[in-house]
Coordinates of C-alpha atoms and ligand atoms in Angstrom, one line a residue:
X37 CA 0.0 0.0 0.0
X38 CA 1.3 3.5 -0.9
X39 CA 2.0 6.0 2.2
X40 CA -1.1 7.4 3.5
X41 CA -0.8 10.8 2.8
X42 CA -3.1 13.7 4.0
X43 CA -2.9 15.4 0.8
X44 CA -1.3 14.1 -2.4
X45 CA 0.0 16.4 -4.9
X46 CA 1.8 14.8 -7.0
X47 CA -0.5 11.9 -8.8
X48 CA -2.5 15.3 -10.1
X49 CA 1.3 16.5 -11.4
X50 CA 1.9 13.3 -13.5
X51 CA -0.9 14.0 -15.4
X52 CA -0.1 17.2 -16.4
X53 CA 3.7 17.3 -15.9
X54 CA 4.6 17.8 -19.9
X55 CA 1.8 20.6 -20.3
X56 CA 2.9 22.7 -17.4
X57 CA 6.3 22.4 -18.4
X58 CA 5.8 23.3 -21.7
X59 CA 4.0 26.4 -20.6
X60 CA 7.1 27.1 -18.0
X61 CA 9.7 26.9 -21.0
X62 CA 7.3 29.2 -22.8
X63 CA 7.1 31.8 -19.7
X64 CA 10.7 31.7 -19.2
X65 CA 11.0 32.0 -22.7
X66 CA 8.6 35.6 -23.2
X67 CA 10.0 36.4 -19.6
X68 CA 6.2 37.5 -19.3
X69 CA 6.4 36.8 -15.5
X70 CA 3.6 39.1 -14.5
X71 CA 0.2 39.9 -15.8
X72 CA 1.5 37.9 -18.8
X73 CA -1.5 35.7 -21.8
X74 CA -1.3 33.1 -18.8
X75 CA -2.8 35.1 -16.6
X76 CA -5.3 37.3 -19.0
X77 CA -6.2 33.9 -20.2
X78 CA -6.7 32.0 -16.8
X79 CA -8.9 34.5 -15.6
X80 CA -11.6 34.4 -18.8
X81 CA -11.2 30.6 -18.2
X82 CA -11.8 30.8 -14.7
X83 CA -15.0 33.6 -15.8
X84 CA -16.3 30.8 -17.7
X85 CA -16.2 28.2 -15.7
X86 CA -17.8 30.0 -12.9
X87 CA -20.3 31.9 -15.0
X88 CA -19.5 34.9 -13.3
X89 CA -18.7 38.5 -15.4
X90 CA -15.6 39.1 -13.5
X91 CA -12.6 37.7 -12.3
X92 CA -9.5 39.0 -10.5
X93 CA -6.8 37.5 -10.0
X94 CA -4.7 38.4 -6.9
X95 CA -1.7 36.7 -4.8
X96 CA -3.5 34.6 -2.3
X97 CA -7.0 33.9 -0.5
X98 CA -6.0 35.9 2.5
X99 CA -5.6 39.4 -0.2
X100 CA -8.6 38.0 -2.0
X101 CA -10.4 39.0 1.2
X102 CA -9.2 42.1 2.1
X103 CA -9.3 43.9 -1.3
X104 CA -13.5 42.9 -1.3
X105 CA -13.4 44.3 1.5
X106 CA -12.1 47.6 0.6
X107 CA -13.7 47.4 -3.0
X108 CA -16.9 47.8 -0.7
X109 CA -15.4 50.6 0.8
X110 CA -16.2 49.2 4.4
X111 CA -15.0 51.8 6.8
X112 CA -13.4 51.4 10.1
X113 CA -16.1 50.5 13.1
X114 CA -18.0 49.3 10.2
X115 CA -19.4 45.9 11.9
X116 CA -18.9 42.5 9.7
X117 CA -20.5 39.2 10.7
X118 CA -18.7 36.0 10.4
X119 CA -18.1 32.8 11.6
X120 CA -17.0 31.6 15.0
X121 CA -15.8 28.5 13.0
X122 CA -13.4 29.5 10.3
X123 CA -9.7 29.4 9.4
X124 CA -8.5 33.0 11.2
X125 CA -7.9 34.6 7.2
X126 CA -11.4 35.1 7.2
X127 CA -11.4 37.5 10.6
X128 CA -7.7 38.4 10.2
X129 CA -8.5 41.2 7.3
X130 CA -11.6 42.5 8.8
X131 CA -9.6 43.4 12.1
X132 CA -6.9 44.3 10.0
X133 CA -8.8 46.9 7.9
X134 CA -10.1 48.3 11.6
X135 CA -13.7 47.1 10.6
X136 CA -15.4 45.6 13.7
X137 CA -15.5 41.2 13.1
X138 CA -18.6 40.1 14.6
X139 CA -18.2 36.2 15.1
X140 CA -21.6 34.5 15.3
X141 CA -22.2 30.5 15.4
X142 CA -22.8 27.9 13.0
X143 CA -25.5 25.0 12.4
X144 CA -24.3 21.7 14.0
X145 CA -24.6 19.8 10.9
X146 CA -23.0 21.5 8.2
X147 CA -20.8 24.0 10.5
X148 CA -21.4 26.7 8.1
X149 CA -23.1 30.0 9.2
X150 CA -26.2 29.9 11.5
X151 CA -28.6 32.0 9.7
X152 CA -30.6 32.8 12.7
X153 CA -27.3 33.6 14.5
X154 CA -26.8 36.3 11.7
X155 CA -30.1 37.7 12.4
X156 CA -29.5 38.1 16.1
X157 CA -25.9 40.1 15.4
X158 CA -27.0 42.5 13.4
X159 CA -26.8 46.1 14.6
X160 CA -27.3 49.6 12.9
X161 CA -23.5 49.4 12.2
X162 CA -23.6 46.1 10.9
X163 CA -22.3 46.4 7.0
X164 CA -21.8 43.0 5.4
X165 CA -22.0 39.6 6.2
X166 CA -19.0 37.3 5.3
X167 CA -20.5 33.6 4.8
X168 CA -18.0 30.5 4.6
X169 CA -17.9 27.6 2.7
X170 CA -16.5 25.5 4.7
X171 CA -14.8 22.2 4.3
X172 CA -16.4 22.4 0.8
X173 CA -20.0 22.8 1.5
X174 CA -22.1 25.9 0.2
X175 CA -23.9 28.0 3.0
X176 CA -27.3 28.5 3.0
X177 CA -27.0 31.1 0.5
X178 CA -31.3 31.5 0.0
X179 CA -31.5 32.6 4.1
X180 CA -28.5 34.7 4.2
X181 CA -29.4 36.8 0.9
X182 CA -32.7 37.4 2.3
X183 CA -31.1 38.7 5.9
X184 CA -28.5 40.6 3.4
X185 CA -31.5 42.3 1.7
X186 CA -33.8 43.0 4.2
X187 CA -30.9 44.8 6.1
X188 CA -29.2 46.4 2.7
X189 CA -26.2 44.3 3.7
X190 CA -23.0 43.4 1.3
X191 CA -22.1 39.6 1.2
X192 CA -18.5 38.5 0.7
X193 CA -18.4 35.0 0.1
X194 CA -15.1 33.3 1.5
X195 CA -15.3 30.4 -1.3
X196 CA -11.3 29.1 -0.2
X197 CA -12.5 25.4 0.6
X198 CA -15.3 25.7 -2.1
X199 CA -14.5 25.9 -5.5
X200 CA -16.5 24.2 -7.8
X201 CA -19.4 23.4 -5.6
X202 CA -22.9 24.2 -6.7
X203 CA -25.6 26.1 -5.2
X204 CA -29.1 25.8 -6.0
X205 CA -31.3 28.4 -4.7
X206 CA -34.8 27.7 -3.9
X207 CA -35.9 29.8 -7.1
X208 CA -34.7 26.6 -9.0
X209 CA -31.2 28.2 -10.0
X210 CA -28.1 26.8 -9.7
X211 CA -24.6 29.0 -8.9
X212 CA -21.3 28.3 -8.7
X213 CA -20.2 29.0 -5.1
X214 CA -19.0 32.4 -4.5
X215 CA -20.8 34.1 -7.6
X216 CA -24.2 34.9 -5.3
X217 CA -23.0 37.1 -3.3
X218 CA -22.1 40.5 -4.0
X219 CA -18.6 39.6 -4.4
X220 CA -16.9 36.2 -4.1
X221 CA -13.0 35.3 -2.9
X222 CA -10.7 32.0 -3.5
X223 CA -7.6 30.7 -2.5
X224 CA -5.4 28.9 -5.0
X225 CA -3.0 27.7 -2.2
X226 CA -1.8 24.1 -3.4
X227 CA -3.7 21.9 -1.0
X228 CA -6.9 23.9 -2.0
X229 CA -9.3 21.5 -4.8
X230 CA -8.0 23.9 -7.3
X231 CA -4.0 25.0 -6.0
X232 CA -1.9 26.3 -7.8
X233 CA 2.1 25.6 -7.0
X234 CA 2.8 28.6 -4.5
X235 CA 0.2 31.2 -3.5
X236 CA -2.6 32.7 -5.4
X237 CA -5.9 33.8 -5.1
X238 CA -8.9 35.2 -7.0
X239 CA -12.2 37.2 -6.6
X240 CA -15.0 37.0 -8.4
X241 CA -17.8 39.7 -8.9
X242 CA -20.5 40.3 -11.2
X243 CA -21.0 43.9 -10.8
X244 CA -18.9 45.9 -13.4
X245 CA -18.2 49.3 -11.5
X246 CA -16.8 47.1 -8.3
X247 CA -14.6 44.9 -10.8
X248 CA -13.1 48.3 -12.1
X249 CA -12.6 48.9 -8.4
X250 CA -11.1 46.0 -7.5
X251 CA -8.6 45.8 -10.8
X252 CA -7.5 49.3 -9.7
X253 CA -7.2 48.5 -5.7
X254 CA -4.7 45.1 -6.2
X255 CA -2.4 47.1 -8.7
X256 CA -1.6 50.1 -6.1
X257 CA -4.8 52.1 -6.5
X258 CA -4.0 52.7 -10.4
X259 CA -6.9 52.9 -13.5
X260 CA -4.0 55.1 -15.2
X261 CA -0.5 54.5 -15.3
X262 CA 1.3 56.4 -12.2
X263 CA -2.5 58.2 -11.4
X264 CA -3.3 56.6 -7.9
X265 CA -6.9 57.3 -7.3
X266 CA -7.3 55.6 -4.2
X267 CA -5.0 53.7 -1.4
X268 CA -4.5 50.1 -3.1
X269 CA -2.1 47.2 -2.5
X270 CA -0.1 44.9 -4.2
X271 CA -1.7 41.5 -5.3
X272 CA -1.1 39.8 -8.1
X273 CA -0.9 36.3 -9.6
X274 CA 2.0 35.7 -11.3
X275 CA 2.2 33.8 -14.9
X276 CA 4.0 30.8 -14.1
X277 CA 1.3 30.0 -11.2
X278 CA -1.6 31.0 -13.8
X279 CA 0.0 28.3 -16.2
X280 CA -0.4 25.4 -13.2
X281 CA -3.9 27.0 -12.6
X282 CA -5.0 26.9 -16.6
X283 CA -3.6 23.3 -16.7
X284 CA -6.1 22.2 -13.7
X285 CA -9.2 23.8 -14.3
X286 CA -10.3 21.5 -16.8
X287 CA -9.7 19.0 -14.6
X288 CA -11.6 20.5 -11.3
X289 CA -14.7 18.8 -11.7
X290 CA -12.7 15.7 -12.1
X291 CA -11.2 16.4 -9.1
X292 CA -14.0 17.4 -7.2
X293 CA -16.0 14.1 -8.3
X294 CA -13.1 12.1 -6.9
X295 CA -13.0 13.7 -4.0
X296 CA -17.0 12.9 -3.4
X297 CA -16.3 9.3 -4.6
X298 CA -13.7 9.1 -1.1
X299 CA -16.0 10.6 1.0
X300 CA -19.1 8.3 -0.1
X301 CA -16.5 5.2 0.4
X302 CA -15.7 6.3 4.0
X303 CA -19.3 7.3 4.5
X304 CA -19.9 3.7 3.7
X305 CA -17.7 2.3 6.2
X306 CA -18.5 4.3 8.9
X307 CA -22.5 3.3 8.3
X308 CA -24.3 2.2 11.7
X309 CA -21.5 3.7 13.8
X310 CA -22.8 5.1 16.9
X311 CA -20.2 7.8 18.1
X312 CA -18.9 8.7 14.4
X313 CA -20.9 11.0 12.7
X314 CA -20.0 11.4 8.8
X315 CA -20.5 14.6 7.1
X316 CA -24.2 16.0 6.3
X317 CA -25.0 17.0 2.9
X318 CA -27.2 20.3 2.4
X319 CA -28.3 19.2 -0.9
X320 CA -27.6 17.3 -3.9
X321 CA -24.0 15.8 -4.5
X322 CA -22.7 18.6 -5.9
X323 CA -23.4 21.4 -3.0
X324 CA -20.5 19.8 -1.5
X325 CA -16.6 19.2 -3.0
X326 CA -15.1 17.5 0.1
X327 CA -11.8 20.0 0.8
X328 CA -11.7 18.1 3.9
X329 CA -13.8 15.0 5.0
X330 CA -14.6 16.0 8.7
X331 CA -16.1 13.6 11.3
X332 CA -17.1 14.4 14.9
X333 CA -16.6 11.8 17.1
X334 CA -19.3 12.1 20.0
X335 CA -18.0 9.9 22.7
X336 CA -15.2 12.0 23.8
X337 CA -12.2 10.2 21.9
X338 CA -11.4 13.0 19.4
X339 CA -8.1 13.4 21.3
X340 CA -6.7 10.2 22.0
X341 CA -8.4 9.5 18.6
X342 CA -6.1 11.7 17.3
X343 CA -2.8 10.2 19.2
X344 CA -3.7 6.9 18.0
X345 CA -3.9 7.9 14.4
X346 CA -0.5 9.3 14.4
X347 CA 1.0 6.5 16.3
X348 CA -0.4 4.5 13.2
X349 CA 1.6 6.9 11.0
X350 CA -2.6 7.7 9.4
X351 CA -2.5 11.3 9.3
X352 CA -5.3 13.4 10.0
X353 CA -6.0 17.4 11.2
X354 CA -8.4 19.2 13.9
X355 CA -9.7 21.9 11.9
X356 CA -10.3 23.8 13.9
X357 CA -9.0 23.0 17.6
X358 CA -10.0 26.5 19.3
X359 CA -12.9 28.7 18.2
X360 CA -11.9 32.2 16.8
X361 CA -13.8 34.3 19.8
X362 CA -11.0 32.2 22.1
X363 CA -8.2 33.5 20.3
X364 CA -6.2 36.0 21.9
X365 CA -6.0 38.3 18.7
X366 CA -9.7 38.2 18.7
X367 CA -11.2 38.4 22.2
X368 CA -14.1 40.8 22.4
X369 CA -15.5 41.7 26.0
X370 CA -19.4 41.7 23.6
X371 CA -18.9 38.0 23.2
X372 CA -20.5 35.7 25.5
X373 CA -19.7 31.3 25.4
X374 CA -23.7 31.1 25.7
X375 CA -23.6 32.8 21.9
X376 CA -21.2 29.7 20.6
X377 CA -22.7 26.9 22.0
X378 CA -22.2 24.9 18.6
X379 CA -18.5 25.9 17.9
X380 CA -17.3 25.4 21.7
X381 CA -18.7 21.4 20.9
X382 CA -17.2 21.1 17.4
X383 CA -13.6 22.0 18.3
X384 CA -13.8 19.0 20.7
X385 CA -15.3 16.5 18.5
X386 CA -13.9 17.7 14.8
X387 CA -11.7 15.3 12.9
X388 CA -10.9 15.5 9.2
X389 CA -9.3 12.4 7.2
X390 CA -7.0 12.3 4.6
X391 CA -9.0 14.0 1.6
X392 CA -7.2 14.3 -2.2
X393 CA -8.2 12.7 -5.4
X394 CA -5.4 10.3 -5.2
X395 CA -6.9 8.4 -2.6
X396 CA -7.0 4.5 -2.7
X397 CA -9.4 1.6 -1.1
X398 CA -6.8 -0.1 0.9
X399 CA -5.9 3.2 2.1
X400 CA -9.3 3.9 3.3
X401 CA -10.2 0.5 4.6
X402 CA -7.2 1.1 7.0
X403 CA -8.4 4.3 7.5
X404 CA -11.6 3.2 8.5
X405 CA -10.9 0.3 10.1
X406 CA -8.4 2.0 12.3
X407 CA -11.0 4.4 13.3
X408 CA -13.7 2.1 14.0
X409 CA -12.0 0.0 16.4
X410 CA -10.4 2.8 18.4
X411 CA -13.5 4.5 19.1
X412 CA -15.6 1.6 19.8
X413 CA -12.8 -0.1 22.0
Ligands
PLP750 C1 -7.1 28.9 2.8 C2 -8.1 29.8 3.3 C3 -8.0 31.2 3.3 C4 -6.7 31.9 2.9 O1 -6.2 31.6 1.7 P1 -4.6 31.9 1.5 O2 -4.4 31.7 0.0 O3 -3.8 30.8 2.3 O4 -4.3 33.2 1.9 C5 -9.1 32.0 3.6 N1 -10.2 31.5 4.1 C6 -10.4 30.1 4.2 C7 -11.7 29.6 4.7 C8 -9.3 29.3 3.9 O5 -9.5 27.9 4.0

């Protein structure tokens, strides 16, 4: 059996080793490094793909973020609602930009945002909402437009763990994730379903003005050359990272599917269990593209769970082991454990498996079987 590996990159390399290195010699060739054809023509691919008017590319998820952010125009003590149960990217620009992160729970089953949560948070200085897609599932999109509406809200979709996945709204349409919104963000880091070999990231909108916005923000504020009409930053993808990128997309649903084909293995396996709960699907298969399997494990075990796996060199990750309103960077004397009674349980019982599209049987019976007999023993 090959090495049980949390996330495999290189069976997804093989297959298109000779057409990324042809379009490295090429690069290296035009010395078109930045904002090169690879780039202009990744992001129409990526347009397409998504059906969504507009996207920019930018250096990494985190940037991704932040320049929606300020393409809004959020002000500081503006107040932004997110999850209590996130990777800390997601709360790290809000604080950063001096805008006021409001962390509210999520539902037990999915752990994306609680829409009711969202409803309770809101204040007269409340200015966007910033739903998740976590793990790979889409959020309940329908509820948290209408809240978004009926409070003339902006929502920022953090789609880093979510490319790909569909959303069908109860009007009978579907959307790719991150395109419902009023503007959408990625991450192309490499252990993302669509990475790239270094760091890049993307945001999607489909409202022209705030595209021309955003375009100016990530190349230092400029629609002219050397005219700097507002305060922007620098963020760009670079060509030879565009060139893995354009070499993948045509793969991602691929990808994606053999992701779901892994989970619905280990989903099999784990049938009947009594303390392993397997992750809940929102809708249809394709609402969720499996960035990480997760499991809680509801008899206490999640720890030693843990040591045991490691000791049987299986690798696995806690994501996340401490909720964000217990991190020291993001205390806030407003929040209150009674508020985060679903997030405080999670990050004791959470365990994701090894998750990639190069993921074999015997790998996942041992997985499984591992699992199984630890927790029931
Ligand atoms: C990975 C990730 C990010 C940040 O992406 P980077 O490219 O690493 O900056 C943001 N939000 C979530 C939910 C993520 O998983």
């Amino acid at each position: 059996m090959k090495k049980i590996q949390m996330v495999d990159l290189q069976g997804q390399y093989k297959l298109i080793k000779d057409q990324i290195n042809n379009s490295f010699d090429e690069i290296m060739q035009s010395s078109a490094f930045i904002n090169g054809p690879e780039v202009q023509n990744f992001q129409k691919e990526l347009e397409e793909y998504l059906g969504v008017k507009h996207v920019i590319p930018c250096a990494n998820g985190t940037d991704a973020l932040q320049i929606a952010m300020m393409g809004l125009g959020l002000q500081p003590g503006d107040e932004v609602i997110t999850v209590d149960f996130t990777f800390a990217a997601t709360v790290e620009v809000i604080a950063l930009l001096q805008l006021t992160p409001v962390l509210v729970d999520v539902e037990p089953d999915t752990f994306n945002v609680d829409p009711e949560a969202i409803k309770k948070a809101i204040t007269p200085k409340t200015k966007a909402i910033v739903p998740v897609h976590l793990f790979g599932q889409t959020a309940n999109m329908d509820a948290i437009m209408e809240i978004a509406k009926a409070h003339n809200l902006y929502v920022i979709e953090d789609t880093a763990q979510a490319i790909g996945a569909d959303f069908h709204s109860k009007e009978g349409k579907t959307y790719k994730a991150g395109t419902i919104g009023d503007v959408g963000s990625t991450s192309f880091f490499p252990s993302k379903n669509l990475g790239c070999y270094g760091d890049g990231g993307a945001i999607f909108t489909n409202n022209d003005e705030l595209a021309h916005t955003i375009r100016g923000i990530v190349n230092h504020g400029m629609y002219e050359r050397y005219h700097h009409d507002v305060v922007g930053v620098n963020s760009r993808l670079d060509s030879l990272q565009a060139a893995v990128l354009r070499a993948k997309l045509p793969n991602l649903d691929m990808y994606n599917e053999a992701r779901k084909d892994a989970s619905l293995k280990y989903d099999k396996a784990f049938a009947g269990q009594e303390h392993i709960i397997v992750p809940f699907r929102s809708g249809d298969s394709d609402t969720h593209v499996f960035h990480q399997y997760t499991l809680k494990i509801t008899n206490g075990k999640r720890d030693a769970l843990v040591k045991h796996l490691n000791e049987n060199n299986i690798p696995c990750g806690v994501y996340y082991p401490i909720p964000l309103h217990s991190q020291k960077a993001y205390k806030d004397s407003r929040y209150n454990e009674a508020d985060f009674p679903v997030t405080n349980q999670l990050v004791k019982d959470v365990i994701s498996l090894p998750m990639h599209t190069e993921l074999e049987d015997d790998q996942i019976d041992l997985i499984t079987k591992t699992i199984i007999d630890f927790v029931n023993d």
